[in-house]
CSV table of C-alpha atoms in Angstrom, one decimal:
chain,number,residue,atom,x,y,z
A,757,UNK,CA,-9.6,-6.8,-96.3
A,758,UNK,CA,-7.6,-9.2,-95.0
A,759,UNK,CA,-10.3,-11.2,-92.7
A,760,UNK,CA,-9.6,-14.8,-94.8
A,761,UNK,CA,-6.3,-14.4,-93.3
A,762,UNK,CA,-7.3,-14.0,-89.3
A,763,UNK,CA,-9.6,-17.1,-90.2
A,764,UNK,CA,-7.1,-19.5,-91.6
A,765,UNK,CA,-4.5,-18.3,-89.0
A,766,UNK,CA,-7.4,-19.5,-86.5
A,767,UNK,CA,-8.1,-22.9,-88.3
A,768,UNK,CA,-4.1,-23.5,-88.3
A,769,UNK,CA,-3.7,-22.6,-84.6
A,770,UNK,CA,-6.5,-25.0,-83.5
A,771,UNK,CA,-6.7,-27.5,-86.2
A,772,UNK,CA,-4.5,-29.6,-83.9
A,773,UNK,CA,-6.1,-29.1,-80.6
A,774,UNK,CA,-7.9,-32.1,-79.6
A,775,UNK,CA,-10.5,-31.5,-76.9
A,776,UNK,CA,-9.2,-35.2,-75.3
A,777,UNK,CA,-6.3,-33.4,-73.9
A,778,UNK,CA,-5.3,-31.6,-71.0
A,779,UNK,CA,-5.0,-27.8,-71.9
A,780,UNK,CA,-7.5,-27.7,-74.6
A,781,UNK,CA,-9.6,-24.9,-73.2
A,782,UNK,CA,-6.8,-22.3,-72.5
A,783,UNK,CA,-5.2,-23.3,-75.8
A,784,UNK,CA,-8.4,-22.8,-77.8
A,785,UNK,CA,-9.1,-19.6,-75.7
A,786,UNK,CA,-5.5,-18.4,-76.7
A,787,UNK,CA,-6.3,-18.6,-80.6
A,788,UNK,CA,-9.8,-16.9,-80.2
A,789,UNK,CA,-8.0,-14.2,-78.5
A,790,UNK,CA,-5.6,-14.4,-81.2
A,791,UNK,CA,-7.7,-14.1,-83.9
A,792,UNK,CA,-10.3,-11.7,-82.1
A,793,UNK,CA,-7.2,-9.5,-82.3
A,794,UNK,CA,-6.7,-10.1,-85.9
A,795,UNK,CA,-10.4,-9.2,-86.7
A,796,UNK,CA,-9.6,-6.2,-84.5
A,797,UNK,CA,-6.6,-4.8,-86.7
A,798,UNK,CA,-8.7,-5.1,-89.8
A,799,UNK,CA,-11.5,-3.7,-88.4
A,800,UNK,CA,-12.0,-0.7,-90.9
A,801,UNK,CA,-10.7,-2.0,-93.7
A,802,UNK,CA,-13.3,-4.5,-93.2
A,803,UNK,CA,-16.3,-2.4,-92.3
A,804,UNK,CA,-19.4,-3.6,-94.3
A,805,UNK,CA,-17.9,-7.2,-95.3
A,806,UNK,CA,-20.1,-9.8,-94.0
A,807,UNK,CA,-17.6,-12.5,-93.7
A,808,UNK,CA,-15.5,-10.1,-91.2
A,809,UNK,CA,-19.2,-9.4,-89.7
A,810,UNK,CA,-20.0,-13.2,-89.8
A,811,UNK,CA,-16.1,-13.7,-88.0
A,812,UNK,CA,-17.0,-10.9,-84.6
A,813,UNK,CA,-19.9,-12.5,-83.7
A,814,UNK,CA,-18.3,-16.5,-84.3
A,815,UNK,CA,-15.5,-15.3,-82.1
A,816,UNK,CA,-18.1,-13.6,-79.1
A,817,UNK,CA,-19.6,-16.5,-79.2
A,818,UNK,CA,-17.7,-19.1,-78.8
A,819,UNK,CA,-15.2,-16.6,-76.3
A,820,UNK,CA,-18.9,-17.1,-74.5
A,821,UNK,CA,-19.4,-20.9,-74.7
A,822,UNK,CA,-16.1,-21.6,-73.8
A,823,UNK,CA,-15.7,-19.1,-70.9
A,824,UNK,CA,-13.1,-17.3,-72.2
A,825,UNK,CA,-11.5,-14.4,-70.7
A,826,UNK,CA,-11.2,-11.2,-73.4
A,827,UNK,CA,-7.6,-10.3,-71.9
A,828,UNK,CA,-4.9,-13.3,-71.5
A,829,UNK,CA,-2.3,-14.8,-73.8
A,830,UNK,CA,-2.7,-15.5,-77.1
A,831,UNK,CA,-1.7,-17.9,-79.9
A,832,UNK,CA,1.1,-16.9,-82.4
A,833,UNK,CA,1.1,-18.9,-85.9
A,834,UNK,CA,4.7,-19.6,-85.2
A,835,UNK,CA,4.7,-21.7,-82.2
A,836,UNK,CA,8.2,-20.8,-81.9
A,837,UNK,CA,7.7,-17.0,-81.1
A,838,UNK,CA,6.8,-16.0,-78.1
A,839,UNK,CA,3.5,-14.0,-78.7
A,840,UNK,CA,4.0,-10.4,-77.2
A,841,UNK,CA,1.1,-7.8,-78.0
A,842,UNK,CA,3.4,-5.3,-78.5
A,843,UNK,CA,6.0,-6.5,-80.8
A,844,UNK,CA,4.3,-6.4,-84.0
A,845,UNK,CA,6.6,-8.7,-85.8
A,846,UNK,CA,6.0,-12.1,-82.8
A,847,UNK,CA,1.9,-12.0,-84.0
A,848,UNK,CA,2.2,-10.7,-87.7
A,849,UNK,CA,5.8,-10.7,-88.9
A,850,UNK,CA,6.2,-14.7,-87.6
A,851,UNK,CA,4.2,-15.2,-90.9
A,852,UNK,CA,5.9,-13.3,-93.0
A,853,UNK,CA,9.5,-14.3,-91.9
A,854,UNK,CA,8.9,-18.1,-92.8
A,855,UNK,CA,11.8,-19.2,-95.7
A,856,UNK,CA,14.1,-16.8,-93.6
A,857,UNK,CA,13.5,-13.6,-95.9
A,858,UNK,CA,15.0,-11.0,-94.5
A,859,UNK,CA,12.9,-7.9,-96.5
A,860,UNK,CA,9.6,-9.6,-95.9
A,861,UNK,CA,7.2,-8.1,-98.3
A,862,UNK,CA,3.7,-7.1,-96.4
A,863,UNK,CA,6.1,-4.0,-95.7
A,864,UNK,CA,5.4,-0.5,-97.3
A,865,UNK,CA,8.5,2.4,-97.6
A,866,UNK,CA,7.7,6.3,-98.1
A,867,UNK,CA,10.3,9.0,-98.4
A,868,UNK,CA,11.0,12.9,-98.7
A,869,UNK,CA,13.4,14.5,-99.2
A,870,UNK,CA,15.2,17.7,-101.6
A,871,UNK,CA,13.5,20.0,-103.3
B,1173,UNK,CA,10.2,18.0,-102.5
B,1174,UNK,CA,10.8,14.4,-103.9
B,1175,UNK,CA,8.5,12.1,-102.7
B,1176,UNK,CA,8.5,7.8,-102.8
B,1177,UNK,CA,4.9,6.8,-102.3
B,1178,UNK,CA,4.3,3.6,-100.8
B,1179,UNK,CA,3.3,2.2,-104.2
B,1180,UNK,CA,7.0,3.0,-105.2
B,1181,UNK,CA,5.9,6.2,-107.8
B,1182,UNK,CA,8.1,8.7,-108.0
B,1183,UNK,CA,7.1,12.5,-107.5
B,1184,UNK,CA,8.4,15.8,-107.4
B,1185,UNK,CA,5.7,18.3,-105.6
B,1186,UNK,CA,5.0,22.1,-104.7
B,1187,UNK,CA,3.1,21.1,-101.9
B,1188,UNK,CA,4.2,24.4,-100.2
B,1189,UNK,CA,2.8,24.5,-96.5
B,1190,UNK,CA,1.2,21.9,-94.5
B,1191,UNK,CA,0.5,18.6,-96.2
B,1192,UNK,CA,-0.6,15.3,-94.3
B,1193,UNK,CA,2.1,12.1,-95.7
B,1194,UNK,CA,0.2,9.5,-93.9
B,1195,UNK,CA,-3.0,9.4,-91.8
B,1196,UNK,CA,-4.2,5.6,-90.8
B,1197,UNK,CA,-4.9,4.6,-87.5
B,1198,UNK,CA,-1.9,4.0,-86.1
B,1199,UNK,CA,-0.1,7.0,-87.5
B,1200,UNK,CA,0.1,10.5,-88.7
B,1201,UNK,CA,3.0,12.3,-90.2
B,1202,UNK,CA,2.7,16.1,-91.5
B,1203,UNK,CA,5.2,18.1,-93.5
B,1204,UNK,CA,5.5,22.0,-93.8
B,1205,UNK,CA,7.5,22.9,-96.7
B,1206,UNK,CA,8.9,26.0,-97.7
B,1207,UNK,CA,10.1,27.7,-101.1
B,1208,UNK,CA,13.5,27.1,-101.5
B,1209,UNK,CA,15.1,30.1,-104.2
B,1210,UNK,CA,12.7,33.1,-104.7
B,1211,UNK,CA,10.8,32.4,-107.9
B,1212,UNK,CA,10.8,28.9,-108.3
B,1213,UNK,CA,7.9,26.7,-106.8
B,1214,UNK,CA,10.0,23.7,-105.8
B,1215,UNK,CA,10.0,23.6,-102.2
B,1216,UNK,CA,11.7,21.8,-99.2
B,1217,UNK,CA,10.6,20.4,-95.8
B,1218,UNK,CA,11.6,22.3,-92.5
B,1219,UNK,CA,9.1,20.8,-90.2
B,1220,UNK,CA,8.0,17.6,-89.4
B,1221,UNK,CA,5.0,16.4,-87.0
B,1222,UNK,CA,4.6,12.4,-86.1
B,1223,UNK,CA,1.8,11.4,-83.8
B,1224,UNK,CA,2.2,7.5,-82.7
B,1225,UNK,CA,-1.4,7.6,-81.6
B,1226,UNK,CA,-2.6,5.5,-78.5
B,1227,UNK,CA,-2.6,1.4,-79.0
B,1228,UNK,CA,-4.2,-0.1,-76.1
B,1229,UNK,CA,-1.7,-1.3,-73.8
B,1230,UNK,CA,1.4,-0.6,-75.9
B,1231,UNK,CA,2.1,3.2,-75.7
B,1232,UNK,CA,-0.1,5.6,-75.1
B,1233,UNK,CA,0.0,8.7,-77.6
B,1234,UNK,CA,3.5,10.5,-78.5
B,1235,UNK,CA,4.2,13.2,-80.6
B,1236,UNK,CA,7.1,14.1,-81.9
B,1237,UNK,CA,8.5,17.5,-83.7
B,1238,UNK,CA,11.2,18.5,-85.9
B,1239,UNK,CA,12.1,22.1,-87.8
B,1240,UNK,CA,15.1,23.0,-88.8
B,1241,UNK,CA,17.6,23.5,-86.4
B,1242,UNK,CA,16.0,22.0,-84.0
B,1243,UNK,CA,15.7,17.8,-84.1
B,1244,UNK,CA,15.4,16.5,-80.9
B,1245,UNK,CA,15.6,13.2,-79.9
B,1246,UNK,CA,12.5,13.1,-77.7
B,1247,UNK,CA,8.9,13.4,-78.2
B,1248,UNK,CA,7.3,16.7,-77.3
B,1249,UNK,CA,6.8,15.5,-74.0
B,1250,UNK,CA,10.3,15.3,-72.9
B,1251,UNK,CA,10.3,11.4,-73.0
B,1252,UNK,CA,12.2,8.9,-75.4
B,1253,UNK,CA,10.1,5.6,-75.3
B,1254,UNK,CA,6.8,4.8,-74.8
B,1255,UNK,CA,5.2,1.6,-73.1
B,1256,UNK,CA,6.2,0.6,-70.2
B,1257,UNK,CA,9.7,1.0,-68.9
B,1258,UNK,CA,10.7,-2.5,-69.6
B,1259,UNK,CA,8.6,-2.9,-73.0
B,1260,UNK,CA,9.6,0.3,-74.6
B,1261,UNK,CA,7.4,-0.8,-77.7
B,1262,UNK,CA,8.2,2.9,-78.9
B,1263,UNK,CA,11.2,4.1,-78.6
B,1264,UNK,CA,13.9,7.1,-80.1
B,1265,UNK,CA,17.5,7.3,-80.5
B,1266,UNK,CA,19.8,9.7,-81.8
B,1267,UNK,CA,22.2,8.8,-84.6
B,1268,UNK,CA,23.7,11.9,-85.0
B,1269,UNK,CA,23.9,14.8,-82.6
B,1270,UNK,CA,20.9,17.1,-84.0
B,1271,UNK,CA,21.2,16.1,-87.6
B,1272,UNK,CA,19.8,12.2,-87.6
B,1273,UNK,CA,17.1,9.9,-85.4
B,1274,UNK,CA,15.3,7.1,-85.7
B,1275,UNK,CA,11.7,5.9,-84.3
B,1276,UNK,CA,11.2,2.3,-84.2
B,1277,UNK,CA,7.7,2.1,-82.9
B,1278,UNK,CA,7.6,-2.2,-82.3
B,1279,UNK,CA,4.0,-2.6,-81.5
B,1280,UNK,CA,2.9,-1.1,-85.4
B,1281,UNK,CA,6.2,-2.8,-86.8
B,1282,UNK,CA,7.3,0.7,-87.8
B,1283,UNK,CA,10.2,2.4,-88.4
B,1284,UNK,CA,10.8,6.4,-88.8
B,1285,UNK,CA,14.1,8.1,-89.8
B,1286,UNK,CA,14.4,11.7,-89.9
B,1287,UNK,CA,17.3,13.6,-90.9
B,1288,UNK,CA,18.3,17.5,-91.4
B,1289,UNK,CA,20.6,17.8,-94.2
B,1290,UNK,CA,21.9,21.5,-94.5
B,1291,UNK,CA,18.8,23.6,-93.9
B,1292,UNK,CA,15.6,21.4,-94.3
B,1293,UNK,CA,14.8,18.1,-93.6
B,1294,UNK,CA,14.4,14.2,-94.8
B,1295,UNK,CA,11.9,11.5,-93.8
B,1296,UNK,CA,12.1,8.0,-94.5
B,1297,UNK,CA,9.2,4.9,-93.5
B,1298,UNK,CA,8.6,1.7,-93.2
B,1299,UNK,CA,5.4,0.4,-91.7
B,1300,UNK,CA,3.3,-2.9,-92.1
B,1301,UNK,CA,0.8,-2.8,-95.4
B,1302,UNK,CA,-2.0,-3.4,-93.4
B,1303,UNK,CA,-1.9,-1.1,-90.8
B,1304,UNK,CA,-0.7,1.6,-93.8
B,1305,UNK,CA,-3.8,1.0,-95.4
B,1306,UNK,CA,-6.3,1.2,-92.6
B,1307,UNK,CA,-7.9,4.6,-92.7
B,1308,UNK,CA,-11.3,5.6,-93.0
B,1309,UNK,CA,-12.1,7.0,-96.5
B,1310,UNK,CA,-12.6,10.4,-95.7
B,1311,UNK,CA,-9.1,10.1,-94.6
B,1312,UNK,CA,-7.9,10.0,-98.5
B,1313,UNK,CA,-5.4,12.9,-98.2
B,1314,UNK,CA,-2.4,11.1,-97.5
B,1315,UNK,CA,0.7,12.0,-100.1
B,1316,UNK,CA,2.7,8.3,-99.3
B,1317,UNK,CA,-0.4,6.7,-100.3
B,1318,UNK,CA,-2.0,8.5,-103.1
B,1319,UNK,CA,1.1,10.7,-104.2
B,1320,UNK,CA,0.5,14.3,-104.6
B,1321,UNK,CA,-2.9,15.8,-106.5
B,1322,UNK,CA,-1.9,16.8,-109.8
B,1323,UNK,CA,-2.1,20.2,-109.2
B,1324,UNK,CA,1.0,20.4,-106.7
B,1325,UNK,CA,3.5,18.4,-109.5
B,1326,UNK,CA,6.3,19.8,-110.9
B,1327,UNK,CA,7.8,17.7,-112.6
B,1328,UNK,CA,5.9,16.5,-116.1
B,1329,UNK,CA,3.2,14.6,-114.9
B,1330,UNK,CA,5.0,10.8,-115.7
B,1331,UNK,CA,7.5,11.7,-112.8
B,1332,UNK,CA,9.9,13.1,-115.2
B,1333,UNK,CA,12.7,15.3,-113.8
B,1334,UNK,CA,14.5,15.2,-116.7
B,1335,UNK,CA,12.0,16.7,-118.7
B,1336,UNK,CA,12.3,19.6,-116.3
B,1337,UNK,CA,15.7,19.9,-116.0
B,1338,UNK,CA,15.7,19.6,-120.6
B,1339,UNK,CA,13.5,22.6,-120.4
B,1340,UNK,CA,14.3,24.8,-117.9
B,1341,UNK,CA,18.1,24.9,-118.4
B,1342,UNK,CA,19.9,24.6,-121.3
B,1343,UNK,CA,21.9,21.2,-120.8
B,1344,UNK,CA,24.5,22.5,-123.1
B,1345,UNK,CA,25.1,25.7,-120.7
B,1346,UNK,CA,28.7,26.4,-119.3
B,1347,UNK,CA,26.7,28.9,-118.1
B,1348,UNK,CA,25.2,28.3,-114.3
B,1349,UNK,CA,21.1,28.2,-114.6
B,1350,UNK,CA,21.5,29.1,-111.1
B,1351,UNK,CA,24.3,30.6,-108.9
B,1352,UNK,CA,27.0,28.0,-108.3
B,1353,UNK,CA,26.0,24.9,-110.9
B,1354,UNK,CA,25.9,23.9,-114.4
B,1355,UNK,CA,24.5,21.1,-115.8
B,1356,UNK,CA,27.9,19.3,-115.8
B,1357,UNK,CA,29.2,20.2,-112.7
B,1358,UNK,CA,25.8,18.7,-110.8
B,1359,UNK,CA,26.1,15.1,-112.8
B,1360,UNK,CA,29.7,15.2,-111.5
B,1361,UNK,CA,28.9,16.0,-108.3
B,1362,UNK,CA,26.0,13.9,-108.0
B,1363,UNK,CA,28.0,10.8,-110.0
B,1364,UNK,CA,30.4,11.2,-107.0
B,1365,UNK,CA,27.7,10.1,-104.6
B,1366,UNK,CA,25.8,8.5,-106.6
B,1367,UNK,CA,26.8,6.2,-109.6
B,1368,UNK,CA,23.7,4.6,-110.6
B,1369,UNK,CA,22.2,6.8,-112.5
B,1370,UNK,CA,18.7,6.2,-110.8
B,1371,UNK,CA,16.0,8.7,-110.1
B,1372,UNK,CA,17.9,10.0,-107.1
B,1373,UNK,CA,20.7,10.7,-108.6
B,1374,UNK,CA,18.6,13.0,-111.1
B,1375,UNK,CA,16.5,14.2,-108.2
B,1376,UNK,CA,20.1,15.3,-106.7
B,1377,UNK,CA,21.0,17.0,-110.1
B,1378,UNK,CA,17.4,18.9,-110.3
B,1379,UNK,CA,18.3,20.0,-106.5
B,1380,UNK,CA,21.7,21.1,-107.4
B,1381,UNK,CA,20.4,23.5,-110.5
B,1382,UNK,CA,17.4,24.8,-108.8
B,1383,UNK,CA,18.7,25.5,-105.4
B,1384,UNK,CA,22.8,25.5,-105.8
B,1385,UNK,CA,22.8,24.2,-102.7
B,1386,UNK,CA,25.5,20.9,-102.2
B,1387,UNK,CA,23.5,20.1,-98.9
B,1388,UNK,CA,21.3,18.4,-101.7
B,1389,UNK,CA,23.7,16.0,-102.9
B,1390,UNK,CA,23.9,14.6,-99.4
B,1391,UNK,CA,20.0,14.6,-99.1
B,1392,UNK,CA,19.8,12.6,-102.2
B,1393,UNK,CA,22.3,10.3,-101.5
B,1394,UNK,CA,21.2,9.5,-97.5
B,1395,UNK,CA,17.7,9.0,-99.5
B,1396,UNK,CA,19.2,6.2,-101.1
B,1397,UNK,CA,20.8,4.9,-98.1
B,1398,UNK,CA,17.3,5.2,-96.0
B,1399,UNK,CA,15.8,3.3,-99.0
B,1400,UNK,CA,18.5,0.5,-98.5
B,1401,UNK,CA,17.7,0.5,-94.9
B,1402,UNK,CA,14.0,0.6,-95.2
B,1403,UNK,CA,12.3,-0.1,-98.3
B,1404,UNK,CA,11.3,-4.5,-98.2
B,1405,UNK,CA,12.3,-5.4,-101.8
B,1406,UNK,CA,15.8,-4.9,-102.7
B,1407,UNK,CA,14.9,-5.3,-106.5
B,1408,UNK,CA,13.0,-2.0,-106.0
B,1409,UNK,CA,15.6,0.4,-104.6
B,1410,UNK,CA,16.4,1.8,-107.5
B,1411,UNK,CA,14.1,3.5,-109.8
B,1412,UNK,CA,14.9,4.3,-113.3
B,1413,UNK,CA,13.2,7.2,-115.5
B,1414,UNK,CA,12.7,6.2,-119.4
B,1415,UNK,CA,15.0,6.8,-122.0
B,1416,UNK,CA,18.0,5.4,-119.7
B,1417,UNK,CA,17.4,1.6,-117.8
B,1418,UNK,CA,13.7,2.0,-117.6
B,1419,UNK,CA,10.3,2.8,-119.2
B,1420,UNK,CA,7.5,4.8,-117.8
B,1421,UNK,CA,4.6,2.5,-116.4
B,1422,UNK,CA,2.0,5.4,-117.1
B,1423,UNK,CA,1.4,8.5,-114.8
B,1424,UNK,CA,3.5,8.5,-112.4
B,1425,UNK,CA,4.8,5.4,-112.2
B,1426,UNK,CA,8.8,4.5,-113.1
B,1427,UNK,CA,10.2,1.3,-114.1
B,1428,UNK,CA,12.5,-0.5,-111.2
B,1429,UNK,CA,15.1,-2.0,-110.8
C-alpha cells in the first residue's frame, strides 16, 4: 500500500538533519508534515495495515513532542523542487523524474473511444 | 466502445447506458453510450461526466459535462480553473473550437482529453497509480480498472476483434456488410491513418464495417495520438492482436509492443 515508501522518503529527508544545527526543528517538522501527507494519500489503500497504523500515531507523536504545527511547509525528496501542495509532480513526481525519464512509470493511461 | 484499461487490456464493450470508467478518491468519470446502427449491440459514447472532487486546499469540487454537440470548455459552473486564481491547480483549455479540450488537474498529476469525433465522443487519461488505485472496495465498478464484466464484451472474450470482424462479414465480400464499406475499402482507409497494423487500426476497421461511418477512422487514429500523448511507456503504445506481431496473454490481455 505504499506506506514503506512515505517511511523511507522520511528516513531520507531527515537522515541528514543533525539536531546540533540551527534549523533543525522546522526542518524536521517540514518532513513529518511531509510524510504525514504521504500516509494521508495512502490512507485507504492502507486501511487495516499495521505498519501504516504504527506510521499515524509515530508521526502524531512526535508532530507533539516537537511542537509541530499540522499546516506549514513541507519537505520534498528532491531538495531541488520547490514543494507546492498542489502540484502533484514537486512532492511525488520529483521521485519519479530522477535519471531524467520523461514517461515516468508510477503513471496509469485509460481510453475510449469508437464503437 | 473500445476501451484501454489501465492495465493496458484491450476491450470492445456493449456497455449501453451509464457505466462508471473510474471512481477513486480523487476522481469520477461516467460514460453514457448509445447504439450506434439499429440491430447491432456495439455502441458509442455521447456523454461524458468528470467530477474532480474537493482536495483540501487545492480546488474545491468541479464537474464537468460533455454530449454531443455540446463540449464546452468549462466546468458546469461556468468556470475554467479551479484553485486559487494564481494556483490554477485545475485548469481547462480548448484545443479545438467545440470538438477537443484538455483538463490538466496538477494537484492529482492528472490529465483528461476529451474529443467529439463526428457524432459521439472520445476520452483519453492519465493519472498517478496511486491515487488510480485508491478506492474503497465497494467501489469495484470502475471499467479503466477492471475492464468491462464479461457479459457487456463483444468482441471474443481474448479481446479479439478480428475474430468478430472473421465472422460477422465475409472478409472475401466485394459486397458492403454494411452501407458504404467492404472489408478492403476499411483496411485502406484505415492503413491511410494508420500503418501499424495495431489493435487500433483493427478497432478502426471493426468501426468502419459496423457503423459505415468515416468519423471512425479519425476516432481511431486521434486514439492513437492521445495514447502517444498520455500513456507513460512508449514500448506500450501499440498493441498487437495474435496471429500478426503479437500473442494473446490470456483473457483479455494483448501482447505489446
Amino acid at each position: 500500500c505504499r506506506i514503506q515508501k512515505c517511511s523511507t522518503d522520511f528516513v531520507a529527508l531527515t537522515s541528514h538533519l543533525n539536531s546540533a544545527i540551527d534549523g533543525f526543528d522546522s526542518e524536521f517538522c517540514k518532513a513529518l508534515r511531509a510524510y504525514a501527507g504521504c500516509t494521508q494519500r495512502t490512507s485507504k489503500a492502507c486501511r487495516g495495515n499495521l505498519v501504516y497504523h504504527s506510521a499515524v500515531l509515530g508521526i502524531s507523536d512526535l508532530m507533539s513532542q516537537r511542537n509541530c504545527s499540522k499546516d506549514g511547509p513541507t519537505s520534498s525528496t528532491n531538495p531541488e523542487v520547490t514543494h507546492d501542495p498542489c502540484n502533484y509532480h514537486s512532492h511525488a513526481g520529483a521521485r519519479e523524474h530522477r535519471g531524467g525519464d520523461l514517461n515516468p512509470p508510477g503513471y496509469l493511461f485509460c481510453g475510449l473511444f469508437g464503437d | 466502445p473500445h476501451l484501454r484499461t489501465f492495465k493496458d487490456h484491450f476491450q470492445t464493450c456493449k456497455v449501453e447506458g451509464a457505466w462508471p470508467l473510474i471512481d477513486n478518491n480523487y476522481l469520477s468519470v461516467q460514460v453514457t453510450n448509445v447504439p450506434v446502427v439499429p440491430g447491432s449491440s456495439a455502441t458509442a459514447t455521447n456523454k461524458i461526466t468528470i467530477i474532480f472532487k474537493a482536495h483540501r486546499e487545492c480546488t474545491d469540487q468541479k464537474v464537468y459535462q460533455a454530449v454531443t454537440d455540446d463540449l464546452p470548455a468549462a466546468f458546469v459552473d461556468g468556470s475554467t480553473s479551479g484553485g486559487d486564481g494564481d494556483t490554477k491547480s485545475l485548469l481547462i483549455l480548448e484545443r479545438e473550437s467545440g470538438r477537443y479540450v484538455e483538463m490538466h488537474a496538477r494537484y492529482i498529476g492528472t490529465t483528461v482529453f476529451v474529443r467529439q469525433l463526428g457524432r459521439y465522443l472520445t476520452l483519453a487519461i492519465r493519472m498517478p497509480e496511486d491515487l488510480a488505485m485508491s478506492y474503497e472496495e465497494s467501489q469495484d465498478l470502475q471499467l479503466c480498472v477492471n475492464g468491462c464484466p464479461l457479459s457487456e464484451r463483444i468482441d471474443d472474450g481474448q479481446g479479439q476483434v478480428s475474430a468478430i470482424l472473421g465472422h460477422s462479414v465475409p472478409r472475401t465480400s466485394l459486397a458492403p456488410a454494411w452501407p458504404g464499406y467492404t472489408l478492403e475499402a476499411a483496411n485502406a482507409q484505415c492503413h491511410e491513418k494508420m500503418p501499424v497494423k495495431d489493435i487500433y487500426f483493427q478497432s478502426c476497421v471493426f468501426d468502419l464495417l459496423t457503423t459505415g461511418d468515416a468519423n471512425f477512422t479519425a476516432a481511431a487514429h486521434s486514439a492513437l495520438e492521445d495514447v502517444e500523448a498520455l500513456h507513460p511507456r512508449k514500448e506500450r503504445w501499440h498493441i498487437f492482436p495474435s496471429g500478426s506481431q503479437g500473442t494473446p496473454h490470456g483473457r483479455g490481455h494483448w501482447a505489446v509492443s
